[in-house]
Amino acid sequence: MIPQTLAGRRQLILDILGRQSVRSQGDLLEILSQRGFAVTQATLSRDLVELGAVKVREGKTLVYAVPGEGGDRTARVAPGPEEVSSRLRRQCEELLVTARVSANLVVVRTPSGAASYLASSLDHADSADILGTIAGDDTIVIITSGEAESRALVNRLLALSGRDRSDPPPTNLGTVQYPADKPRDDARLALATDSNTSTDLNKEYR
């Protein structure tokens, strides 16, 4: 029995396209359903793109095929977990800016235009913690089954990206950045000075 996983589904798609003629995504969805795999057309479209499937002419019709050596229809092996993990690590290093937890949601920020690219890799990672993703221009919302799963996922993504915390790096605006646990004595002095100045002005106008 083929496991109900991302890799298992894609291996089945490769086997189907290598053994029989499939004219449309609708036909392929029906075949997958008969084999026990219920997927949406959007998911199937991503699978076909990732597998490199193309339409080739067979007689007078066009059918889906996965080109092998020399352009034949020999099925290729679906990407293994190691390859998927390596791709996700590389993209986290390059694209992940911040990752924050909000209950059963993880909000990930990326450079502008990169959210859907990283979200695709997260979808393909076949992680049990991820129920789904929604990508905008520079933001990804990841849905998990609970807050504990969200925190575990954030820790994993930050580890993959090489970061050790979820807060964004401080922006250099020409001012001194103070650690949160260190008293800001000079700031207090400035406030005290402003207070004394205000008192002197009040005396002057009296």
mmCIF file of C-alpha atoms in Angstrom:
data_model
loop_
_atom_site.group_PDB
_atom_site.id
_atom_site.type_symbol
_atom_site.label_atom_id
_atom_site.label_comp_id
_atom_site.label_asym_id
_atom_site.label_seq_id
_atom_site.Cartn_x
_atom_site.Cartn_y
_atom_site.Cartn_z
ATOM 1 C CA MET A 1 0.000 0.000 0.000
ATOM 2 C CA ILE A 2 1.286 3.469 -0.920
ATOM 3 C CA PRO A 3 1.596 5.705 2.176
ATOM 4 C CA GLN A 4 -0.693 8.753 2.386
ATOM 5 C CA THR A 5 2.197 11.209 2.319
ATOM 6 C CA LEU A 6 3.462 13.850 -0.077
ATOM 7 C CA ALA A 7 6.238 11.581 -1.322
ATOM 8 C CA GLY A 8 3.844 8.638 -1.614
ATOM 9 C CA ARG A 9 1.317 10.657 -3.610
ATOM 10 C CA ARG A 10 3.934 11.966 -6.001
ATOM 11 C CA GLN A 11 5.411 8.535 -6.517
ATOM 12 C CA LEU A 12 1.913 7.305 -7.407
ATOM 13 C CA ILE A 13 1.502 10.171 -9.903
ATOM 14 C CA LEU A 14 4.817 9.208 -11.503
ATOM 15 C CA ASP A 15 3.713 5.585 -11.745
ATOM 16 C CA ILE A 16 0.348 6.524 -13.256
ATOM 17 C CA LEU A 17 1.832 8.854 -15.869
ATOM 18 C CA GLY A 18 4.464 6.278 -16.742
ATOM 19 C CA ARG A 19 1.949 3.467 -17.249
ATOM 20 C CA GLN A 20 -1.159 5.006 -18.788
ATOM 21 C CA SER A 21 -2.333 7.934 -20.889
ATOM 22 C CA VAL A 22 -3.811 10.787 -18.868
ATOM 23 C CA ARG A 23 -5.296 13.636 -20.881
ATOM 24 C CA SER A 24 -6.309 16.087 -18.161
ATOM 25 C CA GLN A 25 -5.913 16.953 -14.511
ATOM 26 C CA GLY A 26 -9.541 15.953 -14.021
ATOM 27 C CA ASP A 27 -8.756 12.442 -15.271
ATOM 28 C CA LEU A 28 -5.726 12.257 -12.983
ATOM 29 C CA LEU A 29 -7.770 13.457 -9.989
ATOM 30 C CA GLU A 30 -10.275 10.672 -10.620
ATOM 31 C CA ILE A 31 -7.540 8.028 -10.871
ATOM 32 C CA LEU A 32 -5.935 9.265 -7.658
ATOM 33 C CA SER A 33 -9.314 9.185 -5.910
ATOM 34 C CA GLN A 34 -9.797 5.568 -6.985
ATOM 35 C CA ARG A 35 -6.403 4.804 -5.426
ATOM 36 C CA GLY A 36 -7.437 6.425 -2.136
ATOM 37 C CA PHE A 37 -5.824 9.860 -2.605
ATOM 38 C CA ALA A 38 -8.305 12.759 -2.355
ATOM 39 C CA VAL A 39 -6.544 15.991 -3.363
ATOM 40 C CA THR A 40 -7.619 19.360 -4.714
ATOM 41 C CA GLN A 41 -6.818 20.500 -8.231
ATOM 42 C CA ALA A 42 -4.555 23.234 -6.832
ATOM 43 C CA THR A 43 -2.507 20.623 -4.958
ATOM 44 C CA LEU A 44 -2.344 18.401 -8.022
ATOM 45 C CA SER A 45 -1.189 21.335 -10.165
ATOM 46 C CA ARG A 46 1.692 21.996 -7.741
ATOM 47 C CA ASP A 47 2.603 18.305 -7.791
ATOM 48 C CA LEU A 48 2.744 18.249 -11.589
ATOM 49 C CA VAL A 49 4.918 21.376 -11.664
ATOM 50 C CA GLU A 50 7.316 19.991 -9.048
ATOM 51 C CA LEU A 51 7.560 16.663 -10.882
ATOM 52 C CA GLY A 52 8.288 18.406 -14.181
ATOM 53 C CA ALA A 53 5.209 16.946 -15.883
ATOM 54 C CA VAL A 54 4.475 18.227 -19.383
ATOM 55 C CA LYS A 55 1.971 17.459 -22.093
ATOM 56 C CA VAL A 56 3.279 15.474 -25.051
ATOM 57 C CA ARG A 57 1.560 14.391 -28.225
ATOM 58 C CA GLU A 58 0.394 10.800 -28.344
ATOM 59 C CA GLY A 59 -1.257 10.142 -31.667
ATOM 60 C CA LYS A 60 -3.830 12.886 -32.117
ATOM 61 C CA THR A 61 -4.136 13.801 -28.443
ATOM 62 C CA LEU A 62 -2.013 15.422 -25.764
ATOM 63 C CA VAL A 63 -1.266 13.464 -22.596
ATOM 64 C CA TYR A 64 0.671 14.189 -19.414
ATOM 65 C CA ALA A 65 4.155 12.750 -19.170
ATOM 66 C CA VAL A 66 7.180 13.036 -16.919
ATOM 67 C CA PRO A 67 10.174 13.281 -19.268
ATOM 68 C CA GLY A 68 13.154 11.116 -18.443
ATOM 69 C CA GLU A 69 16.456 10.673 -20.229
ATOM 70 C CA GLY A 70 16.077 11.567 -23.913
ATOM 71 C CA GLY A 71 12.527 12.864 -23.410
ATOM 72 C CA ASP A 72 10.916 9.458 -22.897
ATOM 73 C CA ARG A 73 8.147 8.789 -20.371
ATOM 74 C CA THR A 74 10.178 6.828 -17.876
ATOM 75 C CA ALA A 75 8.951 7.661 -14.396
ATOM 76 C CA ARG A 76 11.386 9.460 -12.140
ATOM 77 C CA VAL A 77 11.709 8.863 -8.427
ATOM 78 C CA ALA A 78 9.870 11.481 -6.368
ATOM 79 C CA PRO A 79 12.053 13.785 -4.254
ATOM 80 C CA GLY A 80 12.994 12.118 -0.976
ATOM 81 C CA PRO A 81 12.699 13.638 2.509
ATOM 82 C CA GLU A 82 16.390 14.605 2.499
ATOM 83 C CA GLU A 83 16.032 16.611 -0.712
ATOM 84 C CA VAL A 84 12.855 18.336 0.514
ATOM 85 C CA SER A 85 14.483 19.185 3.870
ATOM 86 C CA SER A 86 17.588 20.555 2.158
ATOM 87 C CA ARG A 87 15.482 22.798 -0.055
ATOM 88 C CA LEU A 88 13.483 24.106 2.920
ATOM 89 C CA ARG A 89 16.674 24.828 4.878
ATOM 90 C CA ARG A 90 18.167 26.754 1.963
ATOM 91 C CA GLN A 91 15.033 28.849 1.500
ATOM 92 C CA CYS A 92 14.675 29.547 5.235
ATOM 93 C CA GLU A 93 18.265 30.791 5.284
ATOM 94 C CA GLU A 94 17.596 33.081 2.324
ATOM 95 C CA LEU A 95 13.979 34.172 2.808
ATOM 96 C CA LEU A 96 12.848 33.902 6.441
ATOM 97 C CA VAL A 97 12.945 37.286 8.187
ATOM 98 C CA THR A 98 10.856 36.657 11.315
ATOM 99 C CA ALA A 99 8.559 33.945 12.685
ATOM 100 C CA ARG A 100 6.032 34.625 15.450
ATOM 101 C CA VAL A 101 3.452 32.513 17.300
ATOM 102 C CA SER A 102 -0.199 33.482 17.778
ATOM 103 C CA ALA A 103 -2.091 30.528 19.295
ATOM 104 C CA ASN A 104 -2.406 27.921 16.532
ATOM 105 C CA LEU A 105 -1.001 30.310 13.912
ATOM 106 C CA VAL A 106 2.567 31.046 12.899
ATOM 107 C CA VAL A 107 3.163 34.346 11.097
ATOM 108 C CA VAL A 108 6.284 34.351 8.933
ATOM 109 C CA ARG A 109 7.693 37.466 7.278
ATOM 110 C CA THR A 110 9.807 37.321 4.119
ATOM 111 C CA PRO A 111 11.290 39.839 1.694
ATOM 112 C CA SER A 112 8.711 41.390 -0.628
ATOM 113 C CA GLY A 113 7.471 38.938 -3.252
ATOM 114 C CA ALA A 114 9.020 35.858 -1.624
ATOM 115 C CA ALA A 115 6.158 34.620 0.587
ATOM 116 C CA SER A 116 4.561 32.255 -1.930
ATOM 117 C CA TYR A 117 7.960 30.774 -2.779
ATOM 118 C CA LEU A 118 8.711 29.850 0.840
ATOM 119 C CA ALA A 119 5.098 28.748 1.438
ATOM 120 C CA SER A 120 5.403 26.274 -1.427
ATOM 121 C CA SER A 121 8.443 24.703 0.222
ATOM 122 C CA LEU A 122 6.592 24.519 3.546
ATOM 123 C CA ASP A 123 3.680 22.757 1.829
ATOM 124 C CA HIS A 124 6.034 20.253 0.232
ATOM 125 C CA ALA A 125 7.826 19.544 3.512
ATOM 126 C CA ASP A 126 4.933 17.258 4.516
ATOM 127 C CA SER A 127 5.251 18.324 8.163
ATOM 128 C CA ALA A 128 2.695 16.908 10.599
ATOM 129 C CA ASP A 129 2.670 20.289 12.404
ATOM 130 C CA ILE A 130 1.413 22.174 9.336
ATOM 131 C CA LEU A 131 -2.304 21.973 8.512
ATOM 132 C CA GLY A 132 -2.119 24.610 5.783
ATOM 133 C CA THR A 133 -0.523 27.860 4.639
ATOM 134 C CA ILE A 134 -1.789 31.189 3.302
ATOM 135 C CA ALA A 135 0.722 33.374 1.468
ATOM 136 C CA GLY A 136 0.562 37.051 0.597
ATOM 137 C CA ASP A 137 3.330 39.255 -0.786
ATOM 138 C CA ASP A 138 5.709 39.214 2.175
ATOM 139 C CA THR A 139 3.712 37.334 4.835
ATOM 140 C CA ILE A 140 2.829 33.675 5.363
ATOM 141 C CA VAL A 141 0.190 32.490 7.831
ATOM 142 C CA ILE A 142 0.773 28.857 8.810
ATOM 143 C CA ILE A 143 -2.086 27.007 10.489
ATOM 144 C CA THR A 144 -1.168 24.366 13.069
ATOM 145 C CA SER A 145 -3.192 22.185 15.427
ATOM 146 C CA GLY A 146 -2.280 24.135 18.579
ATOM 147 C CA GLU A 147 0.015 26.620 20.290
ATOM 148 C CA ALA A 148 2.542 23.954 21.331
ATOM 149 C CA GLU A 149 2.805 22.827 17.705
ATOM 150 C CA SER A 150 3.177 26.454 16.600
ATOM 151 C CA ARG A 151 6.076 27.017 19.001
ATOM 152 C CA ALA A 152 7.758 23.783 17.912
ATOM 153 C CA LEU A 153 7.403 24.817 14.271
ATOM 154 C CA VAL A 154 8.822 28.300 14.915
ATOM 155 C CA ASN A 155 11.816 26.788 16.701
ATOM 156 C CA ARG A 156 12.393 24.471 13.761
ATOM 157 C CA LEU A 157 12.130 27.237 11.159
ATOM 158 C CA LEU A 158 14.441 29.522 13.125
ATOM 159 C CA ALA A 159 16.958 26.697 13.477
ATOM 160 C CA LEU A 160 16.800 26.058 9.724
ATOM 161 C CA SER A 161 17.326 29.763 9.023
ATOM 162 C CA GLY A 162 20.263 30.005 11.429
ATOM 163 C CA ARG A 163 18.480 32.457 13.747
ATOM 164 C CA ASP A 164 18.155 31.914 17.496
ATOM 165 C CA ARG A 165 15.150 34.118 18.208
ATOM 166 C CA SER A 166 11.908 35.227 16.579
ATOM 167 C CA ASP A 167 12.330 38.973 17.082
ATOM 168 C CA PRO A 168 13.484 41.056 14.093
ATOM 169 C CA PRO A 169 17.004 42.478 14.237
ATOM 170 C CA PRO A 170 17.159 46.056 15.570
ATOM 171 C CA THR A 171 17.114 48.833 13.001
ATOM 172 C CA ASN A 172 20.092 51.194 13.157
ATOM 173 C CA LEU A 173 18.617 54.675 13.310
ATOM 174 C CA GLY A 174 21.746 56.332 14.658
ATOM 175 C CA THR A 175 20.727 55.815 18.299
ATOM 176 C CA VAL A 176 22.063 53.479 20.927
ATOM 177 C CA GLN A 177 20.170 50.174 21.201
ATOM 178 C CA TYR A 178 19.577 49.257 24.837
ATOM 179 C CA PRO A 179 19.073 45.706 26.081
ATOM 180 C CA ALA A 180 15.643 45.213 27.641
ATOM 181 C CA ASP A 181 17.093 44.249 31.023
ATOM 182 C CA LYS A 182 19.487 47.222 31.374
ATOM 183 C CA PRO A 183 18.344 50.525 32.945
ATOM 184 C CA ARG A 184 18.428 53.474 30.613
ATOM 185 C CA ASP A 185 20.088 55.929 33.033
ATOM 186 C CA ASP A 186 20.772 58.601 30.434
ATOM 187 C CA ALA A 187 17.163 58.478 29.281
ATOM 188 C CA ARG A 188 16.027 58.996 32.877
ATOM 189 C CA LEU A 189 18.498 61.875 33.185
ATOM 190 C CA ALA A 190 17.037 63.491 30.077
ATOM 191 C CA LEU A 191 13.535 63.226 31.526
ATOM 192 C CA ALA A 192 14.723 64.720 34.825
ATOM 193 C CA THR A 193 16.412 67.582 32.944
ATOM 194 C CA ASP A 194 13.220 68.288 30.994
ATOM 195 C CA SER A 195 11.272 68.288 34.268
ATOM 196 C CA ASN A 196 13.667 70.781 35.914
ATOM 197 C CA THR A 197 13.551 73.013 32.850
ATOM 198 C CA SER A 198 9.765 73.005 32.958
ATOM 199 C CA THR A 199 9.831 73.927 36.675
ATOM 200 C CA ASP A 200 12.249 76.836 36.049
ATOM 201 C CA LEU A 201 10.034 78.171 33.257
ATOM 202 C CA ASN A 202 7.002 78.077 35.531
ATOM 203 C CA LYS A 203 8.899 80.068 38.183
ATOM 204 C CA GLU A 204 9.983 82.615 35.577
ATOM 205 C CA TYR A 205 6.430 83.234 34.372
ATOM 206 C CA ARG A 206 5.181 83.633 37.938
#
